[in-house]
Steps between C-alpha positions, in 0.01 A plus 500: 500500500457786240425276200750678287585299176817602323700380190878544470666480168212278391523309172217280368500312183297267296754265331751733323262800511572747762179660635616696812853632502705611796195628684526687836158546659345555840128441553406677825312308772176643620415643152314421178743496223382482138756369234426645153672503158426410138419143375793256525706725722545247763225573753352156552845349482619726786205394706593140433847570612403671810291200601753233421290363222797590266848448626742787437804454277670761709432726802281446803146558611452575877204531731577711803866437415477112480578335179170348373687214335649391847153490648295188504195483278260492790674790683477713176136404455423617854637837411413549145187443293478509114207531263626410144390670192277219371452237780385158384178410685482121615208330326153518659622673814289727719598834629532394851712185402730732287548752780569209746807421294646819627541345833750220380804683618350495863437119493705258698546115466203342694351843584121510433323805339467737793271770606770757431517362142121533441503843655772616254308376207177657620670836563658481142156429349348795685770749417480417133121499476485136398333350818175446314680334226684233713295205374519602123736343262780734400476424129135632507588843648530827307857633445481746782361242743768259401772736556365590841492124593870474404583806710306324789734205471797716528346680791427167680874433471516774772831667384598863571638524143270452199623513133241521216579445143276721284188440722279720278583319160189406299269683740264780408534839644260447785676174607844644472408783737336233735820306509711807552283627773517152660890531479486852668281365775735213574783741534311766705283275715713182535839649469610283199821599296383472151717480179292476165561519128285735325458636134281807566728780603214714640389207722844431613555862603169507674529193705872463572718678739813388313545472125769279324528570130692227284638547161674215310575311810649806686384741755377818339373666806373432854338704775173680574276518202485884507884507513583269202207504270530775227471553129865441435493163680194389310644610180830317559365183648172457326567695177174706555477891487268611784414751762518398863253690715362474847208256523188714576381238750823411677765756402725205383671502160266432198650425169315659210632371165511759208302412191655463168316829398642682795850380427465602139359839599801568735739432213336737263 
């Protein structure tokens, strides 16, 4: 299995409002993909459509060539894990109890909690650095700790494909980098295929192998960050004048917006 997720002629709507229109897209297996675009361009809606949380009004979504809408819920949950944008934490639940919920797809009728289930939970806690927090209540954690606990739940599900909807939202810079470094480790060390929605173009270019740029519900560009991210694309999609230079740390594209004064001086 390659964990290739693909959309063909995909249409997604909320009521009468079209959000994603006739989208053709291939998200490569074995890679980290970042989906970027301006607010309200359809990023989170696309992720919902790719995970069967939102049924298409047209087109198909396939996982390794199989239509996900023809798969059972359990079969899909064993292949694909999702961390939504703002998950709702059950009241008064501990970190370990939350992470144990990730084992639900592996449960069978009359099958007791197994040593394999506990091992998966323990490994997810260690990988996310939340092992020492296992007995703490989730609603008492910091934002960064809480996000790591939710990622641990997704890891305990033990899928090869993990989708994260804006995993760095509401986090300060340090915790953003902690989460993104964790994502990179999951890909490098655990072989996970990762698809994540991000807002920061520099972070997307630094951490992703594959970049998907959405604009008004359509695909504006897709490919390696260095191949698709340039000043013309940023101006067209985001309406921002900028320079795109190599990141001095990584060599990946770094977007430097031009100030109002610099734009005015260029016109004089």
